[in-house]
Amino acid sequence: MRVLIVEDEPALAEAVRRGLAAEGITADVVHEGREGLWAATEREYDVVLLDIMLPRMNGYDVLRRLREADVWTPVMMLTAKDGEFDQADAFDLGADDYLTKPFSFVVLVARLRALARRGGPERPAVLTAGDLTLDPAGRVVRRGEREIELTAREYGVLEFLLRHRGEVVSKTEILQSVWDAHFDGDPNVVEVYVHYLRRKVDEPFGRRAIQTVRGMGYRLAADGG
């Protein structure tokens, strides 16, 4: 596995690089955004480890430019910014994972390996399931021609379900993607937001797109219900 580390704290970047080397993972290090964008665009990596607060170009802009250039290498944001809206912004721009500082190196390696196994398939500009559409760039959700207003958390859950339409996803997977990998609250909060979503994207239209798979999780019907 080959990883690009884009981190402006030299000591931290070197510590991560050396730790990854001990795990048999090759890592290149750059310390500012523009150089990181160039490296991620011009070279082949299995995963990009990207800080947000970077000189010359911040991590959000690097990520945005990568996705605009159709570079779909998995990106993990590694940052001290731990607000839920910071995470939502990163996922909206195309991040695949988000880890806050300080972090467990064991967890970092495990999640890097998981991202590398998953790979980075090209993602459509607009996510669709039948007449249900979600535009990540504009944060617009529609059923047919009718726009649907969602809260940030509802939007995050729906986007995750749409990215995995037709697949069964667990509460844990939704929590790790939309909330936080270290969320230690009540996992039944997922049920609450699924209920909210059904009231907005299914019930007014006579649809049943969001399905409960007993004992396993949820599935969004590929045909939009």
Coordinates of C-alpha atoms in Angstrom, one line a residue:
M1 CA 0.0 0.0 0.0
R2 CA 1.2 3.5 -0.9
V3 CA -0.1 6.5 1.1
L4 CA 0.2 10.2 0.6
I5 CA 0.4 12.2 3.8
V6 CA -0.5 15.9 3.5
E7 CA 0.3 17.4 6.9
D8 CA 1.9 20.7 7.9
E9 CA 3.2 19.6 11.3
P10 CA 6.6 18.0 10.3
A11 CA 7.0 16.1 13.6
L12 CA 3.5 14.5 13.3
A13 CA 3.9 13.8 9.6
E14 CA 7.3 12.1 10.2
A15 CA 6.0 10.1 13.1
V16 CA 3.1 8.8 11.0
R17 CA 5.4 8.0 8.1
R18 CA 7.8 6.0 10.3
G19 CA 4.9 4.2 12.0
L20 CA 3.4 3.3 8.6
A21 CA 6.8 2.1 7.4
A22 CA 7.0 -0.2 10.4
E23 CA 3.7 -1.7 9.2
G24 CA 5.1 -2.2 5.7
I25 CA 3.2 0.8 4.2
T26 CA 5.1 3.2 2.0
A27 CA 4.2 6.9 2.6
D28 CA 5.2 10.1 0.9
V29 CA 5.0 13.3 2.9
V30 CA 4.2 16.9 1.7
H31 CA 3.6 19.9 4.0
E32 CA 1.3 22.2 2.1
G33 CA -1.9 22.1 0.1
R34 CA -0.8 22.9 -3.4
E35 CA 2.0 20.4 -3.3
G36 CA -0.4 17.8 -1.9
L37 CA -2.9 18.5 -4.8
W38 CA -0.1 18.0 -7.3
A39 CA 1.1 14.8 -5.8
A40 CA -2.3 13.3 -5.5
T41 CA -3.2 14.2 -9.1
E42 CA 0.1 13.2 -10.7
R43 CA 1.0 10.0 -8.8
E44 CA -0.7 6.8 -7.9
Y45 CA -1.7 6.3 -4.3
D46 CA -4.0 3.9 -2.5
V47 CA -5.1 6.4 0.1
V48 CA -4.5 10.1 0.8
L49 CA -4.2 11.2 4.4
L50 CA -5.2 14.9 4.3
D51 CA -5.1 17.6 7.0
I52 CA -7.6 20.5 6.7
M53 CA -5.6 23.4 8.1
L54 CA -2.8 23.6 5.5
P55 CA -0.8 26.5 4.1
R56 CA -1.3 27.8 0.5
M57 CA -4.5 25.6 0.0
N58 CA -6.6 24.1 2.8
G59 CA -7.6 20.5 2.8
Y60 CA -11.2 21.2 1.8
D61 CA -10.0 22.9 -1.4
V62 CA -7.5 20.2 -2.1
L63 CA -10.3 17.6 -1.8
R64 CA -12.7 19.6 -3.9
R65 CA -10.1 20.0 -6.7
L66 CA -9.3 16.3 -6.6
R67 CA -12.9 15.3 -7.1
E68 CA -13.4 17.9 -9.8
A69 CA -10.5 16.4 -11.6
D70 CA -12.1 13.0 -11.3
V71 CA -9.4 11.7 -8.9
W72 CA -11.3 9.2 -6.8
T73 CA -8.4 8.0 -4.6
P74 CA -9.9 7.3 -1.1
V75 CA -9.2 10.3 1.2
M76 CA -9.1 10.3 5.0
M77 CA -9.2 13.7 6.6
L78 CA -6.8 13.8 9.6
T79 CA -7.5 17.0 11.6
A80 CA -7.9 18.7 14.9
K81 CA -11.3 20.1 13.7
D82 CA -13.8 17.8 15.4
G83 CA -17.1 19.7 14.8
E84 CA -20.0 17.8 13.2
F85 CA -20.3 20.4 10.5
D86 CA -16.6 20.2 9.7
Q87 CA -17.1 16.5 9.2
A88 CA -20.3 17.0 7.2
D89 CA -18.5 19.4 4.9
A90 CA -15.7 17.0 4.3
F91 CA -18.0 14.1 3.4
D92 CA -20.1 16.4 1.2
L93 CA -16.9 17.2 -0.8
G94 CA -16.0 13.5 -1.2
A95 CA -14.0 12.4 1.8
D96 CA -14.1 8.7 2.6
D97 CA -13.2 8.8 6.2
Y98 CA -12.5 11.4 9.0
L99 CA -10.2 11.0 12.0
T100 CA -9.6 13.6 14.6
K101 CA -6.4 14.4 16.5
P102 CA -5.3 13.0 18.8
F103 CA -5.8 9.6 17.4
S104 CA -4.9 5.9 18.0
F105 CA -2.2 4.8 15.5
V106 CA -3.7 1.3 15.6
V107 CA -7.1 2.7 14.5
L108 CA -5.4 4.9 11.8
V109 CA -3.7 1.9 10.3
A110 CA -6.8 -0.3 10.4
R111 CA -8.9 2.4 8.7
L112 CA -6.2 3.1 6.0
R113 CA -6.1 -0.6 5.2
A114 CA -9.9 -0.7 5.0
L115 CA -10.0 2.3 2.6
A116 CA -7.3 0.7 0.4
R117 CA -9.3 -2.6 0.2
R118 CA -12.4 -0.7 -0.7
G119 CA -10.6 1.3 -3.4
G120 CA -12.0 4.5 -5.0
P121 CA -14.6 3.8 -7.7
E122 CA -15.7 6.9 -9.7
R123 CA -18.8 8.5 -8.1
P124 CA -21.6 10.1 -10.0
A125 CA -22.1 13.8 -9.7
V126 CA -25.7 13.3 -8.8
L127 CA -26.8 10.2 -6.7
T128 CA -30.1 8.7 -7.9
A129 CA -32.6 6.0 -7.0
G130 CA -35.5 6.1 -9.4
D131 CA -36.9 9.7 -9.2
L132 CA -35.1 10.3 -5.8
T133 CA -32.0 12.4 -6.5
L134 CA -29.3 14.0 -4.3
D135 CA -26.8 16.5 -5.7
P136 CA -23.8 16.6 -3.3
A137 CA -22.3 19.7 -4.8
G138 CA -25.5 21.8 -4.4
R139 CA -26.8 19.8 -1.4
V140 CA -30.2 19.5 -3.1
V141 CA -32.6 16.6 -2.7
R142 CA -35.6 16.0 -5.0
R143 CA -38.4 13.6 -5.7
G144 CA -39.1 14.2 -9.3
E145 CA -39.3 17.9 -9.7
R146 CA -40.1 18.6 -6.0
E147 CA -37.3 19.8 -3.8
I148 CA -37.1 18.3 -0.3
E149 CA -35.6 20.2 2.6
L150 CA -33.5 18.1 5.0
T151 CA -31.4 18.9 8.1
A152 CA -27.7 18.3 7.9
R153 CA -27.9 15.0 9.7
E154 CA -30.9 13.8 7.6
Y155 CA -29.0 14.7 4.5
G156 CA -25.9 12.8 5.7
V157 CA -28.0 9.6 6.4
L158 CA -29.7 9.8 3.0
E159 CA -26.4 10.4 1.2
F160 CA -24.9 7.4 2.8
L161 CA -27.9 5.2 1.9
L162 CA -27.9 6.5 -1.7
R163 CA -24.2 5.8 -2.1
H164 CA -25.0 2.2 -1.0
R165 CA -28.4 1.9 -2.7
G166 CA -29.5 -1.7 -3.0
E167 CA -27.2 -2.8 -0.3
V168 CA -27.9 -3.6 3.4
V169 CA -26.0 -1.2 5.7
S170 CA -25.9 -1.5 9.5
K171 CA -26.5 1.1 12.1
T172 CA -22.8 1.0 13.0
E173 CA -21.8 1.8 9.4
I174 CA -24.2 4.7 9.3
L175 CA -23.0 6.0 12.7
Q176 CA -19.3 5.8 11.7
S177 CA -19.9 7.6 8.4
V178 CA -22.5 10.3 9.4
W179 CA -21.7 10.8 13.1
D180 CA -18.3 9.7 14.1
A181 CA -16.2 6.5 14.2
H182 CA -15.9 6.9 18.0
F183 CA -19.6 7.7 18.6
D184 CA -20.5 6.3 22.0
G185 CA -24.1 7.4 22.3
D186 CA -27.3 5.4 21.7
P187 CA -27.1 3.7 18.3
N188 CA -30.9 3.9 18.1
V189 CA -30.5 7.5 17.1
V190 CA -30.1 6.1 13.6
E191 CA -33.7 4.8 13.8
V192 CA -34.9 8.3 14.7
Y193 CA -33.3 9.8 11.7
V194 CA -34.5 7.1 9.4
H195 CA -38.0 7.8 10.7
Y196 CA -37.5 11.5 9.9
L197 CA -36.3 10.7 6.4
R198 CA -39.2 8.4 5.7
R199 CA -41.6 11.2 6.6
K200 CA -39.9 13.5 4.1
V201 CA -38.8 11.4 1.1
D202 CA -41.2 8.4 1.2
E203 CA -44.6 9.0 2.9
P204 CA -45.6 12.2 1.0
F205 CA -45.0 10.4 -2.3
G206 CA -46.5 7.1 -1.4
R207 CA -43.1 5.4 -1.5
R208 CA -41.2 2.9 0.6
A209 CA -37.7 3.4 -0.6
I210 CA -36.0 3.1 2.9
Q211 CA -36.5 -0.4 4.0
T212 CA -35.7 -2.0 7.4
V213 CA -33.9 -5.3 7.2
R214 CA -34.6 -6.9 10.5
G215 CA -31.5 -7.7 12.5
M216 CA -29.2 -6.3 9.9
G217 CA -29.9 -2.6 9.3
Y218 CA -31.4 -0.6 6.4
R219 CA -31.5 -0.7 2.6
L220 CA -32.5 2.0 0.2
A221 CA -34.3 0.5 -2.8
A222 CA -32.3 1.0 -6.0
D223 CA -35.4 1.9 -7.9
G224 CA -36.4 4.6 -5.4
G225 CA -39.3 2.6 -4.0

